[in-house]
Coordinates of C-alpha atoms and ligand atoms in Angstrom, one line a residue:
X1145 CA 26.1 -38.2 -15.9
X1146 CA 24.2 -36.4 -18.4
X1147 CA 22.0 -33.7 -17.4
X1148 CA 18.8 -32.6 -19.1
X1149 CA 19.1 -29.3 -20.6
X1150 CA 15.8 -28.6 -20.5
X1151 CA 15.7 -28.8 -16.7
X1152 CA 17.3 -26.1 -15.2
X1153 CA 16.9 -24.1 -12.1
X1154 CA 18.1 -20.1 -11.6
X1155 CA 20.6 -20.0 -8.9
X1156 CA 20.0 -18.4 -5.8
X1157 CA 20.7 -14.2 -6.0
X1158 CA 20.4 -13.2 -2.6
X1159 CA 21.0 -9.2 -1.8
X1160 CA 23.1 -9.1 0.8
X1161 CA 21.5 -8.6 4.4
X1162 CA 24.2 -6.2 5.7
X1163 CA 23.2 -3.6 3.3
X1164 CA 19.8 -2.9 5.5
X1165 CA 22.2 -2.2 8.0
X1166 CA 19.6 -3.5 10.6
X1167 CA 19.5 -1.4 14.0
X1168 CA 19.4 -3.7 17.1
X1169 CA 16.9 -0.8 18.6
X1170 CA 14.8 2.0 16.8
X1171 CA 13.2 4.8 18.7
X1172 CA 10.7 7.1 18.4
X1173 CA 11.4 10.6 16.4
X1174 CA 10.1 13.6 18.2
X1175 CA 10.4 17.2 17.6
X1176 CA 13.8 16.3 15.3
X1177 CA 14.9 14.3 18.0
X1178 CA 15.0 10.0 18.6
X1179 CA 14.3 9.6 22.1
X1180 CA 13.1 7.1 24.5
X1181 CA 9.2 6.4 24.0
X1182 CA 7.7 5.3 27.2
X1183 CA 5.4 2.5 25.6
X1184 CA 6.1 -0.9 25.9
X1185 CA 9.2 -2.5 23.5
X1186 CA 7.6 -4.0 20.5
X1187 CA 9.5 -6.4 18.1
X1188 CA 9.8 -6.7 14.7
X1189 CA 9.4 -9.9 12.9
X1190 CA 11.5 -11.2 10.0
X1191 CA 8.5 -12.5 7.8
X1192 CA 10.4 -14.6 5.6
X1193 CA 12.4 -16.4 8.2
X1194 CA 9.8 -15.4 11.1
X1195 CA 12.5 -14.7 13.5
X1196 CA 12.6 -11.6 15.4
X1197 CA 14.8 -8.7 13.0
X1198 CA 14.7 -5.6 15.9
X1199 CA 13.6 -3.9 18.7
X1200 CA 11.6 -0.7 18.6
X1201 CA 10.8 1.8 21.4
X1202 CA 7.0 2.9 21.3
X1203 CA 5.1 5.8 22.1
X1204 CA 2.9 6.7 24.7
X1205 CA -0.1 8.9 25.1
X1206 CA 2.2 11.2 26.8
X1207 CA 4.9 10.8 23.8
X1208 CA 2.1 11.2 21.4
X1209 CA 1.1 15.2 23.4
X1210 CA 4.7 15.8 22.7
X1211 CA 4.6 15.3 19.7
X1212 CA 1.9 16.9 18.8
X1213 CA 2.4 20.0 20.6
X1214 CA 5.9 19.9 19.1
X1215 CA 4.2 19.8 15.7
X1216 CA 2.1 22.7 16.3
X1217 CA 4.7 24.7 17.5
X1218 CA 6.5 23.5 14.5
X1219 CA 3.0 25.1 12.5
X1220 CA 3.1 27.9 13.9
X1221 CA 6.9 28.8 14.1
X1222 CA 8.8 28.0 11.5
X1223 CA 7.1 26.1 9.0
X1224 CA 4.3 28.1 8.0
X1225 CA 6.6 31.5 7.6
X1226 CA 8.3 29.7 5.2
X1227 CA 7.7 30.4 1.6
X1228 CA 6.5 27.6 -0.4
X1229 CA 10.1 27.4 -2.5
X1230 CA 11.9 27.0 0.8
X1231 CA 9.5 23.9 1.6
X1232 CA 10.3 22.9 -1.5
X1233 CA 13.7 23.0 -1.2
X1234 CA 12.9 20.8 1.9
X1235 CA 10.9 17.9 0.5
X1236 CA 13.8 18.1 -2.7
X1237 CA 16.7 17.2 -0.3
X1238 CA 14.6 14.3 1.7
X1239 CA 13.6 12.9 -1.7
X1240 CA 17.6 13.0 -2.7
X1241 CA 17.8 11.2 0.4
X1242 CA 15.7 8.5 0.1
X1243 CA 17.3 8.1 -3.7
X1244 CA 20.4 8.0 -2.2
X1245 CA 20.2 5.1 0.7
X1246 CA 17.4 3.4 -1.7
X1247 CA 19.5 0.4 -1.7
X1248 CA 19.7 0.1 1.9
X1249 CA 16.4 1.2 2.2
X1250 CA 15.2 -2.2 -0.2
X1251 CA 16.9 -4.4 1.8
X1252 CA 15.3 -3.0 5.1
X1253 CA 11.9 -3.5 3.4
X1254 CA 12.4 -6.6 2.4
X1255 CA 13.8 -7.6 5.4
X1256 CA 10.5 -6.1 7.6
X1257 CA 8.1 -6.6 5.2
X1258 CA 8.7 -9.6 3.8
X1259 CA 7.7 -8.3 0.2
X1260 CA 10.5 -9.4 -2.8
X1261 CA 13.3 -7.1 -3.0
X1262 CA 12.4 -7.0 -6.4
X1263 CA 9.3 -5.4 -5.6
X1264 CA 10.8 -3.0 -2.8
X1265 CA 14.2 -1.8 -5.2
X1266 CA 12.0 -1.2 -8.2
X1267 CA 8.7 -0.2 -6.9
X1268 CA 8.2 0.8 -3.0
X1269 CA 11.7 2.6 -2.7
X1270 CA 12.1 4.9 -5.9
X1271 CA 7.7 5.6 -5.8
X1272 CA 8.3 7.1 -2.5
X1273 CA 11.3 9.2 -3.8
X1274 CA 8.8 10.1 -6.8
X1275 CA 6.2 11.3 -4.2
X1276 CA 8.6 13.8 -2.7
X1277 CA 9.7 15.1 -6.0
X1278 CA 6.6 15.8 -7.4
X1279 CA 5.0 17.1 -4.7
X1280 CA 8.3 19.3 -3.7
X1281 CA 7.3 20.9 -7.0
X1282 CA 3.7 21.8 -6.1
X1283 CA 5.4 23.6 -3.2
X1284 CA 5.2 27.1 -4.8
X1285 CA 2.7 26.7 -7.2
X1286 CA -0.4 25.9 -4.5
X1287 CA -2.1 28.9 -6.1
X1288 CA -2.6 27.2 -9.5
X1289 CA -4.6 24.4 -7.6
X1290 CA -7.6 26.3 -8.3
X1291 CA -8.2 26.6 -5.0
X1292 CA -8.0 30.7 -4.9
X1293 CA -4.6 33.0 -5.3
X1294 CA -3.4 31.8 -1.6
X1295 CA -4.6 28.7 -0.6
X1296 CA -3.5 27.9 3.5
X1297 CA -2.7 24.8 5.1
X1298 CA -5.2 23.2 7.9
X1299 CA -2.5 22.7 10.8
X1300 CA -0.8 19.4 12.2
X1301 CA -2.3 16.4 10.8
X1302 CA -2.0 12.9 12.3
X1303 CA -1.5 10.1 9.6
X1304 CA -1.5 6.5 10.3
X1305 CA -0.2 4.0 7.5
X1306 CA -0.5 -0.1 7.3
X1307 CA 2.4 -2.6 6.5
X1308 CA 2.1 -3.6 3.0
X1309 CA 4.0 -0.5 1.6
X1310 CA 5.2 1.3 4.8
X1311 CA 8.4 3.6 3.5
X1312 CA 5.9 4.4 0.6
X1313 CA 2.9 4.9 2.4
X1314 CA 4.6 7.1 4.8
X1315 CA 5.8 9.2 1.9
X1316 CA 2.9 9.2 0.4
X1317 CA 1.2 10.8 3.3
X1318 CA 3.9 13.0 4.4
X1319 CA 4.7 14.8 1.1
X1320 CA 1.4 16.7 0.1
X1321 CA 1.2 17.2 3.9
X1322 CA 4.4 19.6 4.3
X1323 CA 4.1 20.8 0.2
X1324 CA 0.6 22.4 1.3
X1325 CA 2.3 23.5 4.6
X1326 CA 1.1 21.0 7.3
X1327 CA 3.0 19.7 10.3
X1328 CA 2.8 16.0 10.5
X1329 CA 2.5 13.4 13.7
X1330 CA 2.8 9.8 11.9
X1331 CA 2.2 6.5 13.0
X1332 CA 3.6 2.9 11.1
X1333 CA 2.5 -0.3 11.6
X1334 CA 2.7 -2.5 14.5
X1335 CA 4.9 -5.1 12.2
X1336 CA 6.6 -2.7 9.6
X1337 CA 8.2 0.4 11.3
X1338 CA 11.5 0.1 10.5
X1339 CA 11.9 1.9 7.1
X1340 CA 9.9 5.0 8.6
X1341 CA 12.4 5.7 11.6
X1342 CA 15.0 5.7 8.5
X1343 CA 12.9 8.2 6.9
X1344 CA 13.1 9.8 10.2
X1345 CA 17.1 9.8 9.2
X1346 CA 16.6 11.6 6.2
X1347 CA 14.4 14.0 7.4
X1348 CA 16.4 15.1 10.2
X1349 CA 19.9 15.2 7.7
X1350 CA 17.6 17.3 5.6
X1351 CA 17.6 19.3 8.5
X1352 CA 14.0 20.1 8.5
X1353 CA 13.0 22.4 11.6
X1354 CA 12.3 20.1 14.7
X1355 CA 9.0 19.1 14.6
X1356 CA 7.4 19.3 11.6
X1357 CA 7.6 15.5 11.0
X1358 CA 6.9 13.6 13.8
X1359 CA 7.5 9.8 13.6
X1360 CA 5.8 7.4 17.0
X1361 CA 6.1 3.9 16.5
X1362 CA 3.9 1.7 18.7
X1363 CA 0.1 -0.8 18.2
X1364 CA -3.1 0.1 17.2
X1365 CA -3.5 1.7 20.6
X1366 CA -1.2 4.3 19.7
X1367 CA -3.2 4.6 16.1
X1368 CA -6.7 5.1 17.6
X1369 CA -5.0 7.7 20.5
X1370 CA -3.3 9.3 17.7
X1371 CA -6.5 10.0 15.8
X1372 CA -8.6 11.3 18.9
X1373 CA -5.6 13.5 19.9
X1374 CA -7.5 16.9 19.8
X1375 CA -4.7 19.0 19.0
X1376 CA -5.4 17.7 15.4
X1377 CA -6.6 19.6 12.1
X1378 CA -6.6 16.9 9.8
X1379 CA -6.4 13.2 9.8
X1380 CA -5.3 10.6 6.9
X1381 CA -5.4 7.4 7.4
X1382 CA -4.8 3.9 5.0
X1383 CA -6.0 0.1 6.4
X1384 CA -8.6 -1.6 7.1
X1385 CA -12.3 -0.7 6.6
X1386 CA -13.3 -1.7 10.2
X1387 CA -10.5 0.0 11.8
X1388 CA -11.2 3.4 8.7
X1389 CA -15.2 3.3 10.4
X1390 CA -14.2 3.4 14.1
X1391 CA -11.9 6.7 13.0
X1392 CA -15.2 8.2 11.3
X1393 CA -16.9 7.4 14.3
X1394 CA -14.0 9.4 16.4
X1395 CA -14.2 12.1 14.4
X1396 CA -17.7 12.8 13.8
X1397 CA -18.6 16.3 15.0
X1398 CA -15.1 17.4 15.4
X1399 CA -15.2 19.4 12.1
X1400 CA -11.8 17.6 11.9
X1401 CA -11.0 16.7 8.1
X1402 CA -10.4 13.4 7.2
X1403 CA -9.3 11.2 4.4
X1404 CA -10.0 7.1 4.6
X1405 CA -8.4 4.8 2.2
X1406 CA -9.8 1.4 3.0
X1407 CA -10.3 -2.3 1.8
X1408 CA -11.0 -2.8 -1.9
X1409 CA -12.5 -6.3 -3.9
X1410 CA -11.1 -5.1 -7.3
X1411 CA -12.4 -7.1 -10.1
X1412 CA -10.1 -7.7 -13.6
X1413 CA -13.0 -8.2 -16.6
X1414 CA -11.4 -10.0 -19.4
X1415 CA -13.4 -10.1 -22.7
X1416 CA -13.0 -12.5 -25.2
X1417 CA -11.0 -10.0 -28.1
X1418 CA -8.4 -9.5 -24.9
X1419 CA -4.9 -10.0 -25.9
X1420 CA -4.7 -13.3 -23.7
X1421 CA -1.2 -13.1 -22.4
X1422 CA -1.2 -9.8 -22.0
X1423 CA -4.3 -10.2 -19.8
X1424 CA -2.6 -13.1 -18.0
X1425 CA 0.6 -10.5 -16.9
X1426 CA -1.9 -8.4 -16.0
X1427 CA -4.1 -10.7 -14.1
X1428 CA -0.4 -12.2 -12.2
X1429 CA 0.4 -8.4 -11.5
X1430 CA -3.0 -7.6 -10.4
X1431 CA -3.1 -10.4 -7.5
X1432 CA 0.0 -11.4 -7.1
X1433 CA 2.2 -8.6 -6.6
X1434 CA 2.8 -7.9 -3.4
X1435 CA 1.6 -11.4 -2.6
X1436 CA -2.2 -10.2 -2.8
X1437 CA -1.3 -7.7 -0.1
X1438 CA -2.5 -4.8 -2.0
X1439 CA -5.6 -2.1 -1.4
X1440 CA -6.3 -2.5 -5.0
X1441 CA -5.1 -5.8 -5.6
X1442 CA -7.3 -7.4 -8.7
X1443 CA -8.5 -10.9 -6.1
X1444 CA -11.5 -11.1 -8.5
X1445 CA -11.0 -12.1 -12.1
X1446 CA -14.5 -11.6 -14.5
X1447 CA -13.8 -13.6 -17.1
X1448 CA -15.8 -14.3 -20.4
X1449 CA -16.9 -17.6 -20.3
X1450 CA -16.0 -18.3 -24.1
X1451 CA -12.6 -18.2 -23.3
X1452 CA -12.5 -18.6 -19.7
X1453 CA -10.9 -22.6 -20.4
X1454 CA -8.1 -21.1 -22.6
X1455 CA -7.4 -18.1 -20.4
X1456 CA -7.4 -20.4 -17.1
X1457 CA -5.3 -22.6 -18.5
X1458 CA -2.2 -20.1 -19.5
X1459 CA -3.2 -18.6 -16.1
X1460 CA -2.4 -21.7 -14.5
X1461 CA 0.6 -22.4 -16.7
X1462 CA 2.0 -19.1 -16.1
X1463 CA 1.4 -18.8 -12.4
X1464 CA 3.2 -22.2 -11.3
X1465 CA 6.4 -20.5 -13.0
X1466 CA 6.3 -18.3 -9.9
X1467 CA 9.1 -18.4 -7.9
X1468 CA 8.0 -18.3 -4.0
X1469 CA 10.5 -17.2 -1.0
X1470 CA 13.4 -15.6 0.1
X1471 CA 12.3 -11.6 -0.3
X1472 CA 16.4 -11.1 -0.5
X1473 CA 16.5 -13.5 -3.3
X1474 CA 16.7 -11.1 -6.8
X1475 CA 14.8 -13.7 -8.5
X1476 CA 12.0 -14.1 -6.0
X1477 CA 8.5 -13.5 -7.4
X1478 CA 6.4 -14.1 -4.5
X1479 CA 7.5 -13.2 -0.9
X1480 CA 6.0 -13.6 2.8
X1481 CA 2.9 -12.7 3.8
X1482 CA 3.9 -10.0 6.1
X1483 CA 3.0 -11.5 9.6
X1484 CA 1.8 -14.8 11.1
X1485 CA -1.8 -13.1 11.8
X1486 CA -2.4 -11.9 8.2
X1487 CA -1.5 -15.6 6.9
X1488 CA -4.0 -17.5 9.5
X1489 CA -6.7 -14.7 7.9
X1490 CA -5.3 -16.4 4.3
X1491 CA -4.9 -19.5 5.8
X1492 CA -9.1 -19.7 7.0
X1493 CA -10.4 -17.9 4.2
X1494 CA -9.4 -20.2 1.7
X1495 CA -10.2 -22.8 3.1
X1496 CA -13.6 -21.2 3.6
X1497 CA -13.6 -21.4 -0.1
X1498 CA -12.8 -24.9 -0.4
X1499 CA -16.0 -25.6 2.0
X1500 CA -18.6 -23.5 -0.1
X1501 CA -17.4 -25.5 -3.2
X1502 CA -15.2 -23.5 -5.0
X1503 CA -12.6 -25.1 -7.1
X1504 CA -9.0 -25.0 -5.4
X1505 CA -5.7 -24.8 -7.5
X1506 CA -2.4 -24.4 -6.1
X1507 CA 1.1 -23.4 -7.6
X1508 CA 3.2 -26.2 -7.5
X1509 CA 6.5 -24.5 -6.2
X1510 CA 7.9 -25.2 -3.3
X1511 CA 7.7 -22.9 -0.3
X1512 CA 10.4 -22.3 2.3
X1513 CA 10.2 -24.4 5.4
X1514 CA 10.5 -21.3 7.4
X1515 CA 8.4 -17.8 7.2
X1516 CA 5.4 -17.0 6.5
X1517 CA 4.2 -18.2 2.7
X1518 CA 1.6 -18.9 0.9
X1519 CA 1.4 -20.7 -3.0
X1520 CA -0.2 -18.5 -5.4
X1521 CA -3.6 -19.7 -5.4
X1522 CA -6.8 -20.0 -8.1
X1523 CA -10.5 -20.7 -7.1
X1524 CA -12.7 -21.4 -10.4
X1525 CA -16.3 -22.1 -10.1
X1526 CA -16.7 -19.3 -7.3
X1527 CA -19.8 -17.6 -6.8
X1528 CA -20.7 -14.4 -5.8
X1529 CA -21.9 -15.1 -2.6
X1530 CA -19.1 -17.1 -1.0
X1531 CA -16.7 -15.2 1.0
X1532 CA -13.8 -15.6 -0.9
X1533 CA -15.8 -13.3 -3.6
X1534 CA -16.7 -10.9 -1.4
X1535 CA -14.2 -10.2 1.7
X1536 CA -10.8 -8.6 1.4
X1537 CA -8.5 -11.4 1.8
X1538 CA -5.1 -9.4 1.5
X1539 CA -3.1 -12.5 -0.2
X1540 CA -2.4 -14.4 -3.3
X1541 CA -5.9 -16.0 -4.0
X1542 CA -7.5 -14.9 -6.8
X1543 CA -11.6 -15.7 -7.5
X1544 CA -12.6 -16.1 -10.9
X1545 CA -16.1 -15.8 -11.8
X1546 CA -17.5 -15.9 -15.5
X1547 CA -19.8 -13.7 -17.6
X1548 CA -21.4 -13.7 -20.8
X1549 CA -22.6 -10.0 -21.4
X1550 CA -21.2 -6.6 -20.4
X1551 CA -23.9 -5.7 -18.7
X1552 CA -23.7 -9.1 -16.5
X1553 CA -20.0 -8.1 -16.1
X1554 CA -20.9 -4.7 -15.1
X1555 CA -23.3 -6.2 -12.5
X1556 CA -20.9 -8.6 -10.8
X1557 CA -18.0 -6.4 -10.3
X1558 CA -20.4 -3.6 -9.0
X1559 CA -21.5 -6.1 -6.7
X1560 CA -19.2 -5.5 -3.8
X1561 CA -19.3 -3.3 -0.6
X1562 CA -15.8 -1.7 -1.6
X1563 CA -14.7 0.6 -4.6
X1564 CA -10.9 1.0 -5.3
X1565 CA -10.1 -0.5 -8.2
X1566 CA -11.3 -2.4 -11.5
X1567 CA -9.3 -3.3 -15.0
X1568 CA -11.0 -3.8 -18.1
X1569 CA -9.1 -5.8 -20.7
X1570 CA -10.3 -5.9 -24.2
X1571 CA -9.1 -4.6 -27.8
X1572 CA -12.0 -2.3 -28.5
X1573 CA -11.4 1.0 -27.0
X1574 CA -14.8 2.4 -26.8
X1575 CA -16.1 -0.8 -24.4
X1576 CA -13.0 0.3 -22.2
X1577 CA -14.5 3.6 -22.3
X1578 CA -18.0 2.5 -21.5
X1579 CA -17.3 0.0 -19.4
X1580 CA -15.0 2.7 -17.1
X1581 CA -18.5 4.9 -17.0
X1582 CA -20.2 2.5 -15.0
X1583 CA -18.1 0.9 -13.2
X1584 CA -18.4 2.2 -9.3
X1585 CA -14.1 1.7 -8.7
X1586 CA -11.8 4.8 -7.5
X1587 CA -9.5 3.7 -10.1
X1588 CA -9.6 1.7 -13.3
X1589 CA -6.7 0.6 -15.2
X1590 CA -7.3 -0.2 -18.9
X1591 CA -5.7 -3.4 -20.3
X1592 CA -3.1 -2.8 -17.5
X1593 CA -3.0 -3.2 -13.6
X1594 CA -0.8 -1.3 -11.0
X1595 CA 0.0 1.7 -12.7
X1596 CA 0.8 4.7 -10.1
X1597 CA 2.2 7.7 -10.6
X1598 CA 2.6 10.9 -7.6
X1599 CA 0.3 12.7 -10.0
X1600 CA -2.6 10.8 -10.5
X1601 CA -5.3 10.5 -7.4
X1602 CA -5.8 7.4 -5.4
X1603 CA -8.7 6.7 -3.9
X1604 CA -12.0 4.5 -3.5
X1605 CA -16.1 4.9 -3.3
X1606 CA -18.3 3.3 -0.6
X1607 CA -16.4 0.8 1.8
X1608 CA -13.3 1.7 0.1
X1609 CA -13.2 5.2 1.8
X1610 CA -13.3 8.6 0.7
X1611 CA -10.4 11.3 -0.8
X1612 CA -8.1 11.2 -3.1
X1613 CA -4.3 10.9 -2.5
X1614 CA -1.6 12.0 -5.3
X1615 CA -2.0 15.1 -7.9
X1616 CA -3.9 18.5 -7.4
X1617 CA -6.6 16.3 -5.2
X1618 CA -4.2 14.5 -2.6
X1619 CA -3.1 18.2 -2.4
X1620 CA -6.5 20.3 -1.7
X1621 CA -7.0 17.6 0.8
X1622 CA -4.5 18.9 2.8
X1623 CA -5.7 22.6 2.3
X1624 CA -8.4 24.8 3.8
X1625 CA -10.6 24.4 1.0
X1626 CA -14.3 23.6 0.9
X1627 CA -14.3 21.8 -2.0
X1628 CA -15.9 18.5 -1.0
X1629 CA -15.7 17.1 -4.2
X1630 CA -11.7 17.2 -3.9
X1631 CA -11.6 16.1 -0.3
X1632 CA -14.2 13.5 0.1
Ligands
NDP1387 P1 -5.4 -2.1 10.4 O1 -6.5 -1.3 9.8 O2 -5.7 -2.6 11.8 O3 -4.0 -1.3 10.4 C1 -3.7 -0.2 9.7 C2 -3.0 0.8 10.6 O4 -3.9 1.3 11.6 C3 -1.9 0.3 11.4 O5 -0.9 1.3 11.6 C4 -2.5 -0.1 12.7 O6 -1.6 -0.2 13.8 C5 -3.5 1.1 12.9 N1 -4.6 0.9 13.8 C6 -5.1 -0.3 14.3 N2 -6.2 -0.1 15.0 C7 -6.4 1.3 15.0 C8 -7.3 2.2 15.6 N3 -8.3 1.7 16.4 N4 -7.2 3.5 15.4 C9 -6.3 4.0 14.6 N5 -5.3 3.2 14.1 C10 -5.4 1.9 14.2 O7 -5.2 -3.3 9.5 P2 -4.5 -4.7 10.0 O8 -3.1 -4.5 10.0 O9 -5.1 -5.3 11.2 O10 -4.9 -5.7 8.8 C11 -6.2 -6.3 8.8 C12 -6.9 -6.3 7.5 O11 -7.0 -5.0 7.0 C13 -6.0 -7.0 6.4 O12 -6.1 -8.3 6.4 C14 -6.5 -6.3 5.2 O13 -7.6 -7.0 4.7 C15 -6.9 -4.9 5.6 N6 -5.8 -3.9 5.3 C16 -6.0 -3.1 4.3 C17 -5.1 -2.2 3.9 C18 -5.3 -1.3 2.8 O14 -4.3 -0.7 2.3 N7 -6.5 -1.1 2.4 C19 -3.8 -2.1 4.6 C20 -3.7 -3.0 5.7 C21 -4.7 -3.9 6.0 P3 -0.9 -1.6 14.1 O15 -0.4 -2.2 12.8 O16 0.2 -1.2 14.9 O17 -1.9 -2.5 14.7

């Protein structure tokens, strides 16, 4: 039978699962040692196939005063007599480390997380590597932070980190931590902590002095004991905004320092002299990477109504070439959403948008029968006030509002409670430039989205939180320093 050549299909490139080399049970690392926590078991969930992948042993309270005495003993013994070379040397070897099991490592993600191993080989994996390199070399050199000739670390700080990038968040924390000399008591997420207790691996064949990184999986319990613990100096912490206020709350008056990275509502503004298909890779990266599940995803899309027809129309063309499902599967675009509570939240806000009156499109490929998914999703005609324009919905649904003037561009994307991130796309230079003044985002990408790099800062205004993680600013925050306008 003759086939048409123009309909073709890519056949299925599945990584293979063994190379996660999936535990059956994960515990808790303590003072350089896995041990028994004495929480309750908790599961972790396959995403894409939502059966159940492991078992992990969690922390108590009691685990979590272990571990932090174990970390300040760690402070106060070994680490901080070290010179800042030999830490270096340190945070060298555990990047080699992660380089070296990074394929396992992308298939463990994947497997957790439920985000394309795409995504996880050529983004989560080697940026976490990256943070440990480039912050092994700030190691010695703390003294040309401009922070003084001898700048001294605050003491143990407890970090908590969310699920959409849990290997890199936890390097991400962790490295300018131990470069500036800090112990470190770490929490990952409830649904993701399997990649961290293999950083816990690395660490400990590093042979870093027991102690100084503490790893205690376990719920949001665990989280919000972690941050009250008083044997604290410092506390980072990435998630949600609610979740960021009650820790603000916690620490108020405790002279504790603290660094929030929240929520975000990052709007893309597209002009009409934009290079259009440039701007629509950019828009797809901006909202769909990650399936949406992205701090500083772009989930609003400003768009200048003269060509707001033509640039939704190669949107649309371009996003139902998405290929949705198996995060193993090399050619996989688009994986799970990372747990079945984070896609009822999708679920119910879209269809919150479909009963204010927004105009719903949805990709047309098919999704697994299994998992968690979600099609790559479009509202036009969406106004400022519904919810889908204003809450963080932490998928693949992207809001697209029109403008006519900068200034009314300026006005809408300003119009949020959050601040992480914006994009201006548009040929002329000097209305990026002018456009970046006034736009109240932590970071703004011009005619790109998702760049990141271990030495620029991270970070957001209002809602968003406050600090900046990555480069000589993700540092001072984790150094006695009272330069507020460094640490937030
Ligand atoms: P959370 O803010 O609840 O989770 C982030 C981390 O904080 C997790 O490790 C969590 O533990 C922990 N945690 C939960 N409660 C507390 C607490 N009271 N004190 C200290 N730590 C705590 O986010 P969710 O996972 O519930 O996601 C909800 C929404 O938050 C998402 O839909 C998304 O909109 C937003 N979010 C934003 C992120 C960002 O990067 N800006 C990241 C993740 C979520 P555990 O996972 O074990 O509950």
């Amino acid at each position: 039978m003759a086939t048409d050549p123009t309909e073709w299909d890519y056949a299925p490139a599945p990584e293979s699962e063994a190379i996660g080399r999936v535990k059956e049970r994960y515990l808790p690392f303590i003072d350089g040692k896995f041990v028994e926590g004495s929480g309750d078991d908790l599961v972790s969930v396959n995403p894409g196939r939502d059966e159940p992948l492991s078992t992990v042993s969690t922390v108590s309270e009691a685990d979590l005063d272990t571990a932090v005495h174990a970390a300040r003993q760690a402070y106060e013994g070994p680490w901080s007599r070290l010179s800042g070379a030999e830490r270096g040397k340190y945070l060298f070897r555990i990047a080699r480390g992660i380089a070296e099991r990074s394929r396992e490592l992308a298939v463990l993600e994947a497997l957790d997380n439920g985000k394309p191993i795409k995504e996880t080989r050529d983004f989560d994996v080697p940026t976490a590597a990256q943070h440990f390199f480039y912050h092994a070399g700030w190691a010695d050199k703390l003294q040309h932070l401009g922070h003084g000739p001898d700048p001294k670390p605050l003491g143990v700080a407890g970090q908590v980190v969310p699920w959409n990038f849990p290997l890199l968040m936890a390097a991400w924390k962790i490295a300018p931590a131990l470069a500036a000399g800090n112990t470190v008591v770490i929490k990952p997420a409830e649904t993701t902590p399997l990649s961290a207790l293999v950083l816990a691996e690395i660490i400990a064949d590093a042979d870093l002095p027991p102690g100084v990184v503490n790893i205690v999986p376990g719920a949001g319990d665990v989280g919000a004991a972690l941050v009250r613990h008083p044997g604290l100096d410092k506390v980072a912490f990435t998630g949600s905004t609610t979740v960021g206020k009650q820790i603000q709350q916690t620490l108020a008056g405790t002279g504790r320092k603290l660094t929030l990275e929240l929520g975000g509502k990052g709007a893309t503004i597209v002009f009409s002299d934009a290079a259009i298909d440039q701007a629509v890779e950019g828009i797809v990266n901006a909202i769909f990477f990650n399936a949406g599940q992205v701090c500083c995803a772009g989930s609003r899309l400003l768009v200048q109504e003269s060509i707001a027809e033509e640039l939704l129309t190669r949107l649309r063309e371009r996003v139902d070439t998405l290929r949705v499902g198996d995060p193993l599967d090399k050619n996989t675009d688009v994986g799970a959403i990372n747990s079945r509570s984070q896609w009822d939240k999708i679920t119910e806000l879209t269809r919150a948008g479909v009963d204010e009156g927004a105009e719903l499109w949805q990709s047309s490929c098919p999704l697994p029968d299994k998992g968690f998914f979600v099609a790559p999703t479009i509202f036009t005609d969406a106004t400022q006030t519904m919810r889908i324009a204003r809450e963080e919905i932490f998928g693949p649904v992207l809001s697209v509002i029109t403008f006519r003037t900068p200034d009314e561009a300026l006005a809408k994307a300003n119009n949020s409670p959050y601040g992480l991130s914006a994009g201006v796309w548009t040929e002329k230079g000097s209305r990026a430039m002018a456009m970046a003044a006034r736009l109240r985002a932590g970071v703004i990408w011009d005619n790109t989205w998702n760049r990141f790099d271990p030495a620029a800062p991270f970070g957001g205004y209002q809602e968003s939180g406050f600090g900046r993680e990555g480069g000589p600013s993700g540092l001072a925050a984790y150094l006695d320093t009272d330069d507020e306008a460094l640490i937030g």
